[in-house]
PDB file of C-alpha atoms in Angstrom:
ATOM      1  CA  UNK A  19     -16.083   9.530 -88.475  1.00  0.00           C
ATOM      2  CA  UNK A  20     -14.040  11.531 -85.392  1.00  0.00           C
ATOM      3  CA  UNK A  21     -16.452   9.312 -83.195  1.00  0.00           C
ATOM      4  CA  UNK A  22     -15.599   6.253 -84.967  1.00  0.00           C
ATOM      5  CA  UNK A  23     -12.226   6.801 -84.574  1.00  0.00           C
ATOM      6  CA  UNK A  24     -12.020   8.384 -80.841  1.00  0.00           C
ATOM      7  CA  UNK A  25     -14.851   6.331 -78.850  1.00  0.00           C
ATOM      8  CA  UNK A  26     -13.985   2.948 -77.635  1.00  0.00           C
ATOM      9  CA  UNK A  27     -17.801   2.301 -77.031  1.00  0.00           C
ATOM     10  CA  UNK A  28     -20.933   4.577 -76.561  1.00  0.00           C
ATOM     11  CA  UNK A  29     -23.083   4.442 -73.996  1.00  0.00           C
ATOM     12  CA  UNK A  30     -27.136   5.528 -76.107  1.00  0.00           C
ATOM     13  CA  UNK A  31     -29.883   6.717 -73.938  1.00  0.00           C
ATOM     14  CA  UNK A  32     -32.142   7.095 -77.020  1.00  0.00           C
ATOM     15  CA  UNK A  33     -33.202   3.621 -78.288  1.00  0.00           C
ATOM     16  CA  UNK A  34     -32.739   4.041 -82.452  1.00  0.00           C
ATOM     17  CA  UNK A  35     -29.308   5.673 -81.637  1.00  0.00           C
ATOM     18  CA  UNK A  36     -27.209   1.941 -80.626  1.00  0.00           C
ATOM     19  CA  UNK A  37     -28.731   0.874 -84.622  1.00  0.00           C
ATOM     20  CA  UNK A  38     -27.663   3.984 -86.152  1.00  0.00           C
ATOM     21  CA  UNK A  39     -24.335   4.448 -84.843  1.00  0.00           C
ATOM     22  CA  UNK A  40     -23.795   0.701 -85.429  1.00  0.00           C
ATOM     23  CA  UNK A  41     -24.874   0.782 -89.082  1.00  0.00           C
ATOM     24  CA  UNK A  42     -21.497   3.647 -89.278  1.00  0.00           C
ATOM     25  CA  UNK A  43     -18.920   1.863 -87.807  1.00  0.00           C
ATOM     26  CA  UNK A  44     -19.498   2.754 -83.842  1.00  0.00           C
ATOM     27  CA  UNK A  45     -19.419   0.131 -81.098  1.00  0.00           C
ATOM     28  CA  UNK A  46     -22.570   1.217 -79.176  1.00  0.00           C
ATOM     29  CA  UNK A  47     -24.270   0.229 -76.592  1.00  0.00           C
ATOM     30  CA  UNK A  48     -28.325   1.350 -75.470  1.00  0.00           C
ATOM     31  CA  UNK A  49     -28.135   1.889 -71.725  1.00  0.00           C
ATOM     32  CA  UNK A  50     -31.118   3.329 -71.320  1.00  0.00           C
ATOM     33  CA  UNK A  51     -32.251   7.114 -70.289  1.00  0.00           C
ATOM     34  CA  UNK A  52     -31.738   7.725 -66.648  1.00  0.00           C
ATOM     35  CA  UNK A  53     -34.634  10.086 -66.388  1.00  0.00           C
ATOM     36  CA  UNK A  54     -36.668   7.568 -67.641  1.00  0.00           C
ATOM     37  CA  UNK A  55     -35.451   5.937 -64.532  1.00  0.00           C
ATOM     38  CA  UNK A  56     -35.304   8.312 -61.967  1.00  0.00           C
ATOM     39  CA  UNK A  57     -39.036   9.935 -63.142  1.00  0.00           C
ATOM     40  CA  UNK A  58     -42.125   8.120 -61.234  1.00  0.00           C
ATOM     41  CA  UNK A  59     -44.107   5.661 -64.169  1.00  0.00           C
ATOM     42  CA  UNK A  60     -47.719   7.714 -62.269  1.00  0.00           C
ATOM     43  CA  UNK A  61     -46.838  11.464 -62.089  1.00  0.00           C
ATOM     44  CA  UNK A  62     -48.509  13.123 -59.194  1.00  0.00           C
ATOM     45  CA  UNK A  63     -50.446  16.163 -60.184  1.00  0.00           C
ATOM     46  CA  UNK A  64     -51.729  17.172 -57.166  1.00  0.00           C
ATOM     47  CA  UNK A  65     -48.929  16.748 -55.355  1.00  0.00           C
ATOM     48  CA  UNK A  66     -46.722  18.922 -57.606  1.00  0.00           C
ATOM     49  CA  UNK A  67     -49.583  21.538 -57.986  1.00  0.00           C
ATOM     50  CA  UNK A  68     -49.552  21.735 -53.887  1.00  0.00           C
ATOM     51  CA  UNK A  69     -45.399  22.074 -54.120  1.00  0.00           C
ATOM     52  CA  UNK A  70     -46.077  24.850 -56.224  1.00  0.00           C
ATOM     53  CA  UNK A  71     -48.839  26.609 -54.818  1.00  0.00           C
ATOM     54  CA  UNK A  72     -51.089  26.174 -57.149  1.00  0.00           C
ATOM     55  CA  UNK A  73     -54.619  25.680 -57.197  1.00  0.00           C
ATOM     56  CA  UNK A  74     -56.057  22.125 -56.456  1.00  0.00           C
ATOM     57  CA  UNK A  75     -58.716  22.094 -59.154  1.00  0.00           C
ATOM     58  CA  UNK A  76     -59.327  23.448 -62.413  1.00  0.00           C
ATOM     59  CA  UNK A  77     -57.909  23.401 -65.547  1.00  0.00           C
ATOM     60  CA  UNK A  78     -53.865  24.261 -66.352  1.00  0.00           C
ATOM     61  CA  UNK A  79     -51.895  25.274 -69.259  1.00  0.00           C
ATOM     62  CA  UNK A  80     -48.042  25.203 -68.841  1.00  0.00           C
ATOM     63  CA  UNK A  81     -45.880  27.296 -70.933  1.00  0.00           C
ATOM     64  CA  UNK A  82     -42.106  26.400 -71.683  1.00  0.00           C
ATOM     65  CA  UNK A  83     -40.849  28.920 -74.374  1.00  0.00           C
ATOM     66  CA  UNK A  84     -37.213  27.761 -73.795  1.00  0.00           C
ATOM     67  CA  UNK A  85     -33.757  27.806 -71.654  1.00  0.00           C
ATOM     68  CA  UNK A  86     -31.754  30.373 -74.039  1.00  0.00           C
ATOM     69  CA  UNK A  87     -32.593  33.525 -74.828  1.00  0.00           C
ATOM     70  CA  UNK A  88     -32.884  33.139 -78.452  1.00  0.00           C
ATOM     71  CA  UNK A  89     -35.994  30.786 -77.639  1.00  0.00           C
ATOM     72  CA  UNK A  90     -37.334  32.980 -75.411  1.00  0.00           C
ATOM     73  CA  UNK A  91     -37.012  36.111 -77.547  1.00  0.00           C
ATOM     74  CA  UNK A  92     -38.726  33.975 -80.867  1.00  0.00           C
ATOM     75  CA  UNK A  93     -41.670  31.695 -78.841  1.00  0.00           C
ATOM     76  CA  UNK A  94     -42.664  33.846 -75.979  1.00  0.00           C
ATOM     77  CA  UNK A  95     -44.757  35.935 -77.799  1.00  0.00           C
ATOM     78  CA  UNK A  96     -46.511  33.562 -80.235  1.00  0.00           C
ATOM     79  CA  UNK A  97     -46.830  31.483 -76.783  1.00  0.00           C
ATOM     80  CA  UNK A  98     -48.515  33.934 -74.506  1.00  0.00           C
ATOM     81  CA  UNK A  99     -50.575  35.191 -77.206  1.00  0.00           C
ATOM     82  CA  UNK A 100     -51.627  31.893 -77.923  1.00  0.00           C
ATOM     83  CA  UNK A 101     -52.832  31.393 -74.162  1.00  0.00           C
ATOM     84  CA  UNK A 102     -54.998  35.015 -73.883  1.00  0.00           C
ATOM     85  CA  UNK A 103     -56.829  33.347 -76.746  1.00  0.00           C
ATOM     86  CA  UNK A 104     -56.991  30.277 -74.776  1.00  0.00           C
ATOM     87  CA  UNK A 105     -58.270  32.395 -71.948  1.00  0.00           C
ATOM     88  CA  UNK A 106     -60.514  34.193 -73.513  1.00  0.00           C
ATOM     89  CA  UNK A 107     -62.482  31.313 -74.865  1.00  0.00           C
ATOM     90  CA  UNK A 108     -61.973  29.702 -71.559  1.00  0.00           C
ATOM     91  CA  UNK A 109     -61.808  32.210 -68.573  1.00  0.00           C
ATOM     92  CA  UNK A 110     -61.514  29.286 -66.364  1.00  0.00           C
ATOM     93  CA  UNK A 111     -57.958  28.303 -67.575  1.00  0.00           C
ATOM     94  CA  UNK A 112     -54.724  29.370 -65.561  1.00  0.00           C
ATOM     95  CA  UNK A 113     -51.397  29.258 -66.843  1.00  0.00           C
ATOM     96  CA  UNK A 114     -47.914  28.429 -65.220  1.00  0.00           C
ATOM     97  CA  UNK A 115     -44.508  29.346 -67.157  1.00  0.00           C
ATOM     98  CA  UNK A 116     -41.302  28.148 -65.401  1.00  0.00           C
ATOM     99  CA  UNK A 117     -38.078  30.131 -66.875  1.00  0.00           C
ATOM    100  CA  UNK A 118     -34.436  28.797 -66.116  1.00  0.00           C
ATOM    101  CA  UNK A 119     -32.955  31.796 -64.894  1.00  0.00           C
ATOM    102  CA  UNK A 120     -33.867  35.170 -63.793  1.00  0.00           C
ATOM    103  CA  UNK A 121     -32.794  37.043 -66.721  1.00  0.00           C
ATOM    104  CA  UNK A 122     -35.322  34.673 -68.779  1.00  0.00           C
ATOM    105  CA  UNK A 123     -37.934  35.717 -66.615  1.00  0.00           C
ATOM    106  CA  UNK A 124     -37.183  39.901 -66.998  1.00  0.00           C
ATOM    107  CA  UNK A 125     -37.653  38.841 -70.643  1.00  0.00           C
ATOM    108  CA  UNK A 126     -40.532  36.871 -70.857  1.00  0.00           C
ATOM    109  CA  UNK A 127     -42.043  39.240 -68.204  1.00  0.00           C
ATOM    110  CA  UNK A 128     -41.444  42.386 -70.669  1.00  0.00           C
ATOM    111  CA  UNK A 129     -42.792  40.513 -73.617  1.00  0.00           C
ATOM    112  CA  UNK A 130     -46.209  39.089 -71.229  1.00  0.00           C
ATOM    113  CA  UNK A 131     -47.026  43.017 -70.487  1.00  0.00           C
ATOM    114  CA  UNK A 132     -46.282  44.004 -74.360  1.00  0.00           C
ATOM    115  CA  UNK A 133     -48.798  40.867 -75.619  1.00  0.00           C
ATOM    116  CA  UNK A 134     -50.684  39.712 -73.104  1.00  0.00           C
ATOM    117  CA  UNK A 135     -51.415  42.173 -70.602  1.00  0.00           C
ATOM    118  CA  UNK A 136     -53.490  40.546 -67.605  1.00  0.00           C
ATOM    119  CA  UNK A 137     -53.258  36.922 -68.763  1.00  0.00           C
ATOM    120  CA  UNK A 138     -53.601  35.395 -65.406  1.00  0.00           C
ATOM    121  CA  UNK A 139     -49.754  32.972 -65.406  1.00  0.00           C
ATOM    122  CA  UNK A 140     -48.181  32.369 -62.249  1.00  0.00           C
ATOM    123  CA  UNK A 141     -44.047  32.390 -63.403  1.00  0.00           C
ATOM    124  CA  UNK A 142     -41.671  30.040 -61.670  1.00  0.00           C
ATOM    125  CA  UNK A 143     -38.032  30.006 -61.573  1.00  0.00           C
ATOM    126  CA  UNK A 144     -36.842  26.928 -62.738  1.00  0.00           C
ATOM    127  CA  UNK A 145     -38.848  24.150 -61.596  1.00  0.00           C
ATOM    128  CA  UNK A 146     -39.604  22.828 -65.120  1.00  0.00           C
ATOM    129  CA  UNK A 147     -40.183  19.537 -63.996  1.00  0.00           C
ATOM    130  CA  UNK A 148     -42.895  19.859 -61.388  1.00  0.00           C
ATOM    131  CA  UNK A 149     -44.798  22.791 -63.760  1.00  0.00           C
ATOM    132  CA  UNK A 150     -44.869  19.616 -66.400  1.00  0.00           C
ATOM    133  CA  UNK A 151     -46.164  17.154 -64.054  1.00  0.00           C
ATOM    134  CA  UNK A 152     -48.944  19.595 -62.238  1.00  0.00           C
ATOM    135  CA  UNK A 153     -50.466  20.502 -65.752  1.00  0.00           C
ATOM    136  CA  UNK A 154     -53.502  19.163 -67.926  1.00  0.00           C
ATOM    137  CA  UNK A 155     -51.967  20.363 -71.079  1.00  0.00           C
ATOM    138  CA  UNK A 156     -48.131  22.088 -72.040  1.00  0.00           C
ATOM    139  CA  UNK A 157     -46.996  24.514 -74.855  1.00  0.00           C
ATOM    140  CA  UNK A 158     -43.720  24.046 -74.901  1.00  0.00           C
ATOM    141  CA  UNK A 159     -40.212  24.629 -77.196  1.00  0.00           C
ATOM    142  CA  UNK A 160     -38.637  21.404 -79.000  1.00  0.00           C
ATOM    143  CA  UNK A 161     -36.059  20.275 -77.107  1.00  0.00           C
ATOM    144  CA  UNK A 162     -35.507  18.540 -73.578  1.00  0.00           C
ATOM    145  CA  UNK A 163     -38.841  19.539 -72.274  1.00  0.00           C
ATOM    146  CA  UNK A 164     -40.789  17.557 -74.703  1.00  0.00           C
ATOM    147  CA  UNK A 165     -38.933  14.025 -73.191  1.00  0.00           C
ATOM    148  CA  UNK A 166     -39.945  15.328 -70.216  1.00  0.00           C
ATOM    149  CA  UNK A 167     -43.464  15.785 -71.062  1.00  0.00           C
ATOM    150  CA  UNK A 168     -43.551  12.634 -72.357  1.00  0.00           C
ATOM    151  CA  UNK A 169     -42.002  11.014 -69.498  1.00  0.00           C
ATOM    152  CA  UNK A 170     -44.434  12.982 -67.120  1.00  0.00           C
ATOM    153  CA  UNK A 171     -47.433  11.764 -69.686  1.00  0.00           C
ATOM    154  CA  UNK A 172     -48.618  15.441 -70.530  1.00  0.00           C
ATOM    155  CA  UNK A 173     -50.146  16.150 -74.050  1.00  0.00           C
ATOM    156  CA  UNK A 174     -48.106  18.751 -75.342  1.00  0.00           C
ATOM    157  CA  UNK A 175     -48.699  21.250 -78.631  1.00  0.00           C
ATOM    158  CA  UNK A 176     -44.739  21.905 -79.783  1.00  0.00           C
ATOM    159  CA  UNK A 177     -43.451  25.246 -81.118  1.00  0.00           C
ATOM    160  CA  UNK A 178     -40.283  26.645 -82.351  1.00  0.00           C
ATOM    161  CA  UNK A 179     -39.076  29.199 -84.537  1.00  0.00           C
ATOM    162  CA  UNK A 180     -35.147  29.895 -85.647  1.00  0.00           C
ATOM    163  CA  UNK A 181     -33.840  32.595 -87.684  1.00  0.00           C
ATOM    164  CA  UNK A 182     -35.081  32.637 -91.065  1.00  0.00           C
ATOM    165  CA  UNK A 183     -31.946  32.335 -92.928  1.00  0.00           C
ATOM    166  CA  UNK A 184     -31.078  29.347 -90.503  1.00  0.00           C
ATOM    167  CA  UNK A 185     -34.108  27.655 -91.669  1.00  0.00           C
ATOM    168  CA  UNK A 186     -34.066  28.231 -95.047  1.00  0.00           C
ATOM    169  CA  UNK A 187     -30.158  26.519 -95.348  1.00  0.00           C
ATOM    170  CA  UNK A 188     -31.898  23.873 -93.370  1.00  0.00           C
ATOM    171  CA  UNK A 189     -34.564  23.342 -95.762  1.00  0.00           C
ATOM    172  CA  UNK A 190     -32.760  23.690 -98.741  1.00  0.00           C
ATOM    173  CA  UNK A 191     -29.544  22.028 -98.150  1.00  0.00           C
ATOM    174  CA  UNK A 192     -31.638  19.112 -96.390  1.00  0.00           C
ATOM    175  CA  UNK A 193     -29.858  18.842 -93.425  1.00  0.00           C
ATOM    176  CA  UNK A 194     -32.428  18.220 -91.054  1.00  0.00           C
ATOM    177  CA  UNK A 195     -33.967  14.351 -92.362  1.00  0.00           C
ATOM    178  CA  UNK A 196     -36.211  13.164 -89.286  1.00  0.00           C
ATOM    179  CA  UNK A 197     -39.742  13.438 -89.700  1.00  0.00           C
ATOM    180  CA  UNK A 198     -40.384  15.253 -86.439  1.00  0.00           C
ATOM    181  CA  UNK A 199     -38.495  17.820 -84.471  1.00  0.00           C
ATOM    182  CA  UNK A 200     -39.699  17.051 -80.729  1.00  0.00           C
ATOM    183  CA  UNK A 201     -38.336  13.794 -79.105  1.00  0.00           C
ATOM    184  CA  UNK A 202     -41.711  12.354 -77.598  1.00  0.00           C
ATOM    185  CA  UNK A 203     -42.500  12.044 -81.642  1.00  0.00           C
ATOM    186  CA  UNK A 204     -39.631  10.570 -82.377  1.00  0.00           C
ATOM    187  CA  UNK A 205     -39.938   8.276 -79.522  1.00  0.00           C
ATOM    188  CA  UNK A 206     -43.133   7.631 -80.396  1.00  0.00           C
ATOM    189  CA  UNK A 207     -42.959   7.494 -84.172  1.00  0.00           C
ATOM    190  CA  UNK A 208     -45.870   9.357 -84.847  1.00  0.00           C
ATOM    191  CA  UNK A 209     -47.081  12.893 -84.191  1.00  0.00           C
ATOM    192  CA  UNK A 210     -48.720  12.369 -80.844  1.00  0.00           C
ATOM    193  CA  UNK A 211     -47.503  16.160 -80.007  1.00  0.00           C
ATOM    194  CA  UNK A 212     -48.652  18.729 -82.978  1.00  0.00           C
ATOM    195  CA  UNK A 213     -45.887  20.519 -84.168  1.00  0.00           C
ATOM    196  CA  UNK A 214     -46.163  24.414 -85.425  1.00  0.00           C
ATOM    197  CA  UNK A 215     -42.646  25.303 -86.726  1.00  0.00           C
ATOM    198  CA  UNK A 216     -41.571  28.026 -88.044  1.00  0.00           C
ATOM    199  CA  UNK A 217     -43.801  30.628 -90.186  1.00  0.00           C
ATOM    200  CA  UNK A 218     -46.948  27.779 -88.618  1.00  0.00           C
ATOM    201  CA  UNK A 219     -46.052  28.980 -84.973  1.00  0.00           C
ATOM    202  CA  UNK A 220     -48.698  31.935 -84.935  1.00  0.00           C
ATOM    203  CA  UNK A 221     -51.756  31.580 -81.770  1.00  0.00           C
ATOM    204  CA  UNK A 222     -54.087  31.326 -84.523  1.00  0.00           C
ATOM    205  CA  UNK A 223     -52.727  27.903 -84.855  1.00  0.00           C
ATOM    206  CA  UNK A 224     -51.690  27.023 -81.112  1.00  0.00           C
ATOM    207  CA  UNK A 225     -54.431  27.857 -79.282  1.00  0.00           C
ATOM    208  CA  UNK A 226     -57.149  25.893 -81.050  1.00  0.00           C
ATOM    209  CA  UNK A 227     -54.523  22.490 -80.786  1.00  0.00           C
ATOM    210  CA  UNK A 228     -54.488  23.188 -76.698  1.00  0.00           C
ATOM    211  CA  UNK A 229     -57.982  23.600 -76.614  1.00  0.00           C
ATOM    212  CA  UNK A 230     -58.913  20.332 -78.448  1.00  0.00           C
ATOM    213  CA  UNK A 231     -56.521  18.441 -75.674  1.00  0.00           C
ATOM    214  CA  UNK A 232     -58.403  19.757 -73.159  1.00  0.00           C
ATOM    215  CA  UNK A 233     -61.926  18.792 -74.990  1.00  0.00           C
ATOM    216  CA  UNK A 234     -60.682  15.533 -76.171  1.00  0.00           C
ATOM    217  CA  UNK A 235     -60.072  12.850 -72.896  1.00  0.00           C
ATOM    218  CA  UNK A 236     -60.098   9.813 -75.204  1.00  0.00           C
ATOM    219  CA  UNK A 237     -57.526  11.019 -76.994  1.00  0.00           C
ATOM    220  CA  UNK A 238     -55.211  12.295 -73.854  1.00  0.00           C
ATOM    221  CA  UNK A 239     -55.743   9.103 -72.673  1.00  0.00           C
ATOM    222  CA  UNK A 240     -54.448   7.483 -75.757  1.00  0.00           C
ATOM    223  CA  UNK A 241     -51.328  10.141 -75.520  1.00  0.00           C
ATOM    224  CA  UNK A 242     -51.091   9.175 -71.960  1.00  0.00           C
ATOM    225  CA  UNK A 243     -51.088   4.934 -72.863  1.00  0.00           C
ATOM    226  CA  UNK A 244     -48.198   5.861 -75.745  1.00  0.00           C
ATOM    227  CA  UNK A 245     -46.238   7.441 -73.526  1.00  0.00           C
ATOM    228  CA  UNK A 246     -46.329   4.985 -70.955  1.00  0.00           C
ATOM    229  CA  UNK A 247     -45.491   2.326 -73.307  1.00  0.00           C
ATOM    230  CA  UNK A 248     -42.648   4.420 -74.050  1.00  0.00           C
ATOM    231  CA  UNK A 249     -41.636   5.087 -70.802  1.00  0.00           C
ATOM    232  CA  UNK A 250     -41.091   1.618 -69.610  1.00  0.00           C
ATOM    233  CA  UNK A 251     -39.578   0.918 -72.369  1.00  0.00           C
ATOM    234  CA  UNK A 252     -36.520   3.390 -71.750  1.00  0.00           C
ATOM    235  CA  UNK A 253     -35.875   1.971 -67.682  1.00  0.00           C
ATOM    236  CA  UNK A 254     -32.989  -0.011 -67.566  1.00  0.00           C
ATOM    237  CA  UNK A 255     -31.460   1.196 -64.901  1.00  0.00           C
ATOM    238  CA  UNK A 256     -29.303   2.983 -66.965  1.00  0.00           C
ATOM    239  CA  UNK A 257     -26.664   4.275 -64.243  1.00  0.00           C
ATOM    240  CA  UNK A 258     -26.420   0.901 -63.263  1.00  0.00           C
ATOM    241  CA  UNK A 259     -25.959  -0.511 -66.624  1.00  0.00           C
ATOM    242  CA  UNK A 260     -23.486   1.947 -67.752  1.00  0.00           C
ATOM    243  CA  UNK A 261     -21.185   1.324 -64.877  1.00  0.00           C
ATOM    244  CA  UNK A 262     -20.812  -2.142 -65.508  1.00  0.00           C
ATOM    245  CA  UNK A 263     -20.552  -1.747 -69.594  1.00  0.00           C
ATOM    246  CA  UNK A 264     -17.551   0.521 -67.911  1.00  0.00           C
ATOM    247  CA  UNK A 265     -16.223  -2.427 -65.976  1.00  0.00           C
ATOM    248  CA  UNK A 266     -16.433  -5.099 -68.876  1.00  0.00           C
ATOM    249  CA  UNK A 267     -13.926  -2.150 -70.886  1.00  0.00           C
ATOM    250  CA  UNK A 268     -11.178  -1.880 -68.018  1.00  0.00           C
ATOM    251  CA  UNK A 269     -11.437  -6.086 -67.438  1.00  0.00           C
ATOM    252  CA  UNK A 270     -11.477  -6.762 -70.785  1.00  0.00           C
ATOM    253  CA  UNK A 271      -8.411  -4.878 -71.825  1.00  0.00           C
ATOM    254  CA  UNK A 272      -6.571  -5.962 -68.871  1.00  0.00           C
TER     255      UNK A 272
END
């Protein structure tokens, strides 16, 4: 309602969002996402794996517990855990993490030593966006990662945990009505990314749904054609087409 009444129009970089805010009163208009635009349609693995220093060849998990500190705190354990089992089964993975900030990295460094003591993970500071695109396969937190992922065409195994009471208002008071948490889902419409919230984010649970990426290339390749699809279907230029949606406003109420 405050939008209704305070936005002249609104701009959507999400495609369901122009029909939804429609359907309640809001002039909108889809624009298109301007990541979608400014990210390459072929990511180039090598490439970023050479910008980072990492090896050419072989196998690579990448592990995104989160920007905040709360995410950190709740995933990084489950997450790391989750790749010594990986490792174990498969001592011919390696692992990359990219944390925002350096205070992220003190943390998820203390919890690494406390769980998974010589799990072989190269951490990068920030970076998030060439870590995605130089990986086979990503664990990562719901949120802005998974677009990217999708946008960089990575199969991806989502986690995410809040505080309990916090989920169980959610639950109960049914606040939360999508059918999927991560946005390459909801982009998607279908669960292309397996999704282990809450009490289901253990590593019992993770690390067998990154190991059957990495034995299943028919089906990254069908993740990989989805998100594609859904890739070119977000570039419109959206800077471009914002600007002049901006332009018909100030002519038009001259």
């Amino acid at each position: 309602r405050q939008i209704r009444r305070n936005v002249t129009e609104l701009h959507c970089i999400f495609p369901f969002e122009e029909d939804f805010l429609r359907g309640h009163g809001v002039p909108a208009r889809y624009v298109g996402h301007p990541l979608a635009d400014e990210i390459p349609l072929q990511p180039d693995q090598a490439g970023a794996r050479a910008c980072l220093g990492l090896a050419a060849q072989g196998p690579l998990v990448a592990i995104l517990p989160g920007s905040r500190v709360g995410e950190v705190e709740a995933l990084a354990g489950p997450f790391v855990q989750a790749a010594l089992h990986c490792f174990r089964e498969r001592p011919e993975l390696s692992f990359v993490a990219p944390l925002v900030n350096a205070r992220l990295q003190r943390i998820f460094e203390a919890i690494l030593a406390r769980e998974a003591p010589g799990l072989p993970i190269t951490l990068v500071e920030g970076r998030s966006r060439e870590v995605l695109a130089a990986a086979d396969v990503v664990l990562t937190a719901s949120g802005t990662a998974t677009l990217e992922g999708l946008l960089l065409k990575r199969p991806m195994v989502v986690g995410y945990r809040v505080h309990a009471l916090t989920y169980q208002l959610v639950t109960q008071l049914r606040l939360v009505k999508v059918p999927y948490v991560a946005m390459a889902n909801l982009l998607v419409g279908r669960a292309l990314a397996p999704e282990f919230l809450q009490g289901r984010c253990r590593p019992d649970l993770l690390a067998p749904a990154l190991l059957a990426f990495l034995d299943d290339p028919a089906r990254v390749g069908t993740v990989q054609a989805e998100y594609l699809r859904v890739h070119e279907s977000m570039r419109h230029n959206a800077a471009r087409a914002a600007a002049l949606a901006i332009l018909d406003l100030v002519q038009g109420a001259k």
